[in-house]
mmCIF file of C-alpha atoms and ligand atoms in Angstrom:
data_model
loop_
_atom_site.group_PDB
_atom_site.id
_atom_site.type_symbol
_atom_site.label_atom_id
_atom_site.label_comp_id
_atom_site.label_asym_id
_atom_site.label_seq_id
_atom_site.Cartn_x
_atom_site.Cartn_y
_atom_site.Cartn_z
ATOM 1 C CA MET A 1302 -38.987 6.817 37.924
ATOM 2 C CA THR A 1303 -37.336 9.849 36.312
ATOM 3 C CA VAL A 1304 -34.652 9.527 33.675
ATOM 4 C CA ASP A 1305 -32.106 10.527 36.365
ATOM 5 C CA ASP A 1306 -32.893 7.275 38.130
ATOM 6 C CA VAL A 1307 -31.867 5.257 35.064
ATOM 7 C CA ARG A 1308 -28.505 3.593 35.577
ATOM 8 C CA VAL A 1309 -26.216 2.394 32.812
ATOM 9 C CA MET A 1310 -23.106 0.309 33.444
ATOM 10 C CA ILE A 1311 -20.442 0.631 30.737
ATOM 11 C CA LEU A 1312 -18.551 -2.647 31.077
ATOM 12 C CA ASN A 1313 -15.265 -3.353 29.330
ATOM 13 C CA GLY A 1314 -13.416 -6.622 28.877
ATOM 14 C CA PRO A 1315 -9.793 -7.684 28.621
ATOM 15 C CA ASN A 1316 -6.964 -5.461 27.409
ATOM 16 C CA LEU A 1317 -9.194 -2.387 27.271
ATOM 17 C CA GLY A 1318 -7.386 -1.109 30.369
ATOM 18 C CA ARG A 1319 -4.435 -0.720 27.978
ATOM 19 C CA LEU A 1320 -6.239 1.830 25.803
ATOM 20 C CA GLY A 1321 -3.909 4.611 24.776
ATOM 21 C CA VAL A 1322 -0.841 2.362 24.642
ATOM 22 C CA ARG A 1323 -2.379 -0.683 22.957
ATOM 23 C CA GLU A 1324 -2.267 -0.588 19.130
ATOM 24 C CA PRO A 1325 -3.205 3.122 19.011
ATOM 25 C CA GLU A 1326 -3.519 2.929 15.223
ATOM 26 C CA ILE A 1327 -6.578 0.706 15.840
ATOM 27 C CA TYR A 1328 -7.870 1.788 19.243
ATOM 28 C CA GLY A 1329 -6.765 5.432 19.408
ATOM 29 C CA HIS A 1330 -4.696 7.393 21.916
ATOM 30 C CA ALA A 1331 -7.291 7.951 24.623
ATOM 31 C CA SER A 1332 -7.152 5.887 27.830
ATOM 32 C CA MET A 1333 -9.712 4.061 29.983
ATOM 33 C CA ALA A 1334 -9.439 6.994 32.435
ATOM 34 C CA ASP A 1335 -10.476 9.263 29.548
ATOM 35 C CA LEU A 1336 -13.455 6.980 28.839
ATOM 36 C CA GLU A 1337 -14.461 7.133 32.517
ATOM 37 C CA ARG A 1338 -14.413 10.928 32.378
ATOM 38 C CA GLU A 1339 -16.193 11.132 29.011
ATOM 39 C CA GLY A 1340 -18.785 8.542 30.049
ATOM 40 C CA ALA A 1341 -19.724 10.553 33.123
ATOM 41 C CA GLY A 1342 -20.078 13.679 30.959
ATOM 42 C CA TRP A 1343 -22.253 11.968 28.332
ATOM 43 C CA GLY A 1344 -24.346 10.497 31.132
ATOM 44 C CA SER A 1345 -25.043 13.828 32.762
ATOM 45 C CA ALA A 1346 -25.869 15.387 29.370
ATOM 46 C CA LEU A 1347 -28.356 12.571 28.706
ATOM 47 C CA GLY A 1348 -29.725 12.380 32.253
ATOM 48 C CA LEU A 1349 -28.365 8.878 32.827
ATOM 49 C CA GLN A 1350 -26.320 7.631 35.786
ATOM 50 C CA VAL A 1351 -23.294 6.181 34.026
ATOM 51 C CA GLU A 1352 -20.564 4.083 35.605
ATOM 52 C CA VAL A 1353 -17.538 2.801 33.638
ATOM 53 C CA ARG A 1354 -15.703 -0.394 34.648
ATOM 54 C CA GLN A 1355 -13.005 -2.557 33.057
ATOM 55 C CA THR A 1356 -11.644 -5.989 33.894
ATOM 56 C CA ASP A 1357 -9.391 -8.593 32.330
ATOM 57 C CA ASP A 1358 -11.212 -11.284 34.324
ATOM 58 C CA GLU A 1359 -14.068 -13.227 32.705
ATOM 59 C CA SER A 1360 -15.648 -14.199 36.026
ATOM 60 C CA GLU A 1361 -15.628 -10.590 37.236
ATOM 61 C CA LEU A 1362 -17.321 -9.452 34.031
ATOM 62 C CA VAL A 1363 -19.934 -12.223 34.396
ATOM 63 C CA GLY A 1364 -20.499 -11.064 38.000
ATOM 64 C CA TRP A 1365 -21.024 -7.475 36.869
ATOM 65 C CA LEU A 1366 -23.678 -8.628 34.392
ATOM 66 C CA HIS A 1367 -25.445 -10.479 37.229
ATOM 67 C CA GLU A 1368 -25.209 -7.267 39.271
ATOM 68 C CA ALA A 1369 -26.786 -5.303 36.405
ATOM 69 C CA VAL A 1370 -29.752 -7.704 36.416
ATOM 70 C CA ASP A 1371 -30.109 -7.650 40.203
ATOM 71 C CA THR A 1372 -29.854 -3.849 40.502
ATOM 72 C CA ARG A 1373 -31.819 -3.054 37.300
ATOM 73 C CA ALA A 1374 -29.052 -1.296 35.347
ATOM 74 C CA HIS A 1375 -28.895 -1.168 31.568
ATOM 75 C CA VAL A 1376 -25.574 -2.243 30.069
ATOM 76 C CA VAL A 1377 -23.228 -0.942 27.391
ATOM 77 C CA LEU A 1378 -20.798 -3.819 26.918
ATOM 78 C CA ASN A 1379 -17.482 -3.957 25.106
ATOM 79 C CA PRO A 1380 -16.659 -7.640 25.638
ATOM 80 C CA ALA A 1381 -13.310 -7.210 23.817
ATOM 81 C CA ALA A 1382 -11.838 -10.615 22.863
ATOM 82 C CA PHE A 1383 -14.536 -12.412 24.913
ATOM 83 C CA THR A 1384 -16.904 -11.257 22.148
ATOM 84 C CA HIS A 1385 -15.647 -14.002 19.931
ATOM 85 C CA TYR A 1386 -15.677 -17.076 22.166
ATOM 86 C CA SER A 1387 -17.060 -16.620 25.685
ATOM 87 C CA TYR A 1388 -20.330 -18.525 25.985
ATOM 88 C CA ALA A 1389 -20.255 -17.782 29.734
ATOM 89 C CA LEU A 1390 -20.335 -14.073 28.960
ATOM 90 C CA ARG A 1391 -23.023 -14.592 26.355
ATOM 91 C CA ASP A 1392 -25.200 -16.482 28.830
ATOM 92 C CA ALA A 1393 -24.737 -13.745 31.455
ATOM 93 C CA ALA A 1394 -25.523 -11.027 28.896
ATOM 94 C CA ALA A 1395 -28.657 -12.951 27.853
ATOM 95 C CA GLN A 1396 -29.959 -12.607 31.417
ATOM 96 C CA VAL A 1397 -29.748 -8.814 31.060
ATOM 97 C CA THR A 1398 -31.906 -8.598 27.947
ATOM 98 C CA SER A 1399 -34.277 -11.377 28.987
ATOM 99 C CA SER A 1400 -34.995 -9.453 32.182
ATOM 100 C CA GLY A 1401 -36.205 -6.483 30.121
ATOM 101 C CA LEU A 1402 -33.032 -4.398 30.410
ATOM 102 C CA LEU A 1403 -31.146 -3.029 27.424
ATOM 103 C CA LEU A 1404 -27.707 -4.308 26.477
ATOM 104 C CA VAL A 1405 -25.810 -2.565 23.700
ATOM 105 C CA GLU A 1406 -22.690 -4.329 22.420
ATOM 106 C CA VAL A 1407 -20.008 -1.826 21.457
ATOM 107 C CA HIS A 1408 -16.632 -1.978 19.775
ATOM 108 C CA LEU A 1409 -14.108 0.764 19.187
ATOM 109 C CA SER A 1410 -12.967 -0.832 15.943
ATOM 110 C CA ASN A 1411 -15.151 -2.528 13.344
ATOM 111 C CA PRO A 1412 -14.473 -6.232 13.971
ATOM 112 C CA ALA A 1413 -16.193 -7.171 10.696
ATOM 113 C CA ALA A 1414 -13.470 -5.327 8.794
ATOM 114 C CA ARG A 1415 -10.615 -7.086 10.636
ATOM 115 C CA GLU A 1416 -9.265 -10.644 11.017
ATOM 116 C CA SER A 1417 -11.798 -13.394 10.351
ATOM 117 C CA PHE A 1418 -11.779 -14.616 13.988
ATOM 118 C CA ARG A 1419 -13.277 -11.241 14.925
ATOM 119 C CA HIS A 1420 -16.180 -11.535 12.490
ATOM 120 C CA TYR A 1421 -18.335 -13.654 14.789
ATOM 121 C CA SER A 1422 -19.791 -12.316 18.037
ATOM 122 C CA VAL A 1423 -21.353 -14.770 20.484
ATOM 123 C CA VAL A 1424 -22.984 -11.779 22.211
ATOM 124 C CA ALA A 1425 -24.636 -10.090 19.198
ATOM 125 C CA GLY A 1426 -27.560 -12.508 19.033
ATOM 126 C CA ILE A 1427 -28.791 -11.646 22.523
ATOM 127 C CA ALA A 1428 -27.874 -7.922 22.491
ATOM 128 C CA THR A 1429 -30.480 -5.213 22.026
ATOM 129 C CA GLY A 1430 -28.186 -3.828 19.325
ATOM 130 C CA THR A 1431 -24.569 -3.245 18.354
ATOM 131 C CA VAL A 1432 -22.481 -0.133 17.660
ATOM 132 C CA ALA A 1433 -19.011 -0.693 16.205
ATOM 133 C CA GLY A 1434 -16.277 1.177 14.434
ATOM 134 C CA PHE A 1435 -16.560 4.698 15.829
ATOM 135 C CA GLY A 1436 -13.918 4.751 18.568
ATOM 136 C CA PHE A 1437 -15.165 6.404 21.767
ATOM 137 C CA ASP A 1438 -18.186 7.607 19.806
ATOM 138 C CA SER A 1439 -19.407 3.972 19.789
ATOM 139 C CA TYR A 1440 -20.010 4.323 23.544
ATOM 140 C CA ARG A 1441 -21.662 7.739 23.221
ATOM 141 C CA LEU A 1442 -23.963 6.482 20.458
ATOM 142 C CA ALA A 1443 -24.827 3.426 22.578
ATOM 143 C CA LEU A 1444 -25.800 5.676 25.506
ATOM 144 C CA GLU A 1445 -27.962 7.777 23.176
ATOM 145 C CA ALA A 1446 -29.625 4.593 21.930
ATOM 146 C CA VAL A 1447 -30.361 3.552 25.527
ATOM 147 C CA LYS A 1448 -31.764 7.021 26.292
ATOM 148 C CA ASN A 1449 -33.979 6.925 23.173
ATOM 149 C CA LYS A 1450 -35.265 3.430 23.877
ATOM 150 C CA ILE A 1451 -36.158 3.666 27.565
HETATM 151 C C1 DQA B 2935 -12.760 -4.743 20.401
HETATM 152 C C2 DQA B 2935 -12.640 -5.679 19.198
HETATM 153 C C3 DQA B 2935 -12.226 -7.083 19.650
HETATM 154 O O1 DQA B 2935 -12.088 -7.927 18.518
HETATM 155 C C4 DQA B 2935 -10.893 -7.034 20.367
HETATM 156 O O2 DQA B 2935 -10.559 -8.309 20.859
HETATM 157 C C5 DQA B 2935 -10.837 -6.006 21.434
HETATM 158 C C6 DQA B 2935 -11.494 -4.724 21.231
HETATM 159 C C7 DQA B 2935 -13.051 -3.298 19.980
HETATM 160 O O3 DQA B 2935 -13.481 -2.529 20.831
HETATM 161 O O4 DQA B 2935 -12.820 -2.931 18.830
HETATM 162 O O5 DQA B 2935 -10.182 -6.187 22.463
HETATM 163 O O6 DQA B 2935 -13.843 -5.196 21.211
#
């Protein structure tokens, strides 16, 4: 398997489709379409096949994590608000890492520096690692971490 065969799914949870218009002072002015474009560019620079998806639907996100396991794709996951309470998402994400794939939890903002309900992540304990607080760079750094670890 060459590095070009390595697939990475960048999966995004609820309200991240509103990037650009949603609280730009926290999340910035760039949109999900911008992330799709940037993600493809970072992927080709790193020799990774990158696909960016976003959903507001917990069951769809769970299904995408199952798909990652079944098709052997690494995952960069911004679970958004699900980070803080979705045990279903956590259990699906655990299947990714327990099957030997990498899962990097990412956040645009630094949840630890925000409201207390954002301080706890149900996903962090089963993730390969976490990158938070760097805006779109969180995703780029996560892809670099995947590239360096495979
Ligand atoms: C977020 C942080 C979460 O607390 C929040 O619910 C989000 C976005 C981030 O990327 O900073 O929707 O995951």
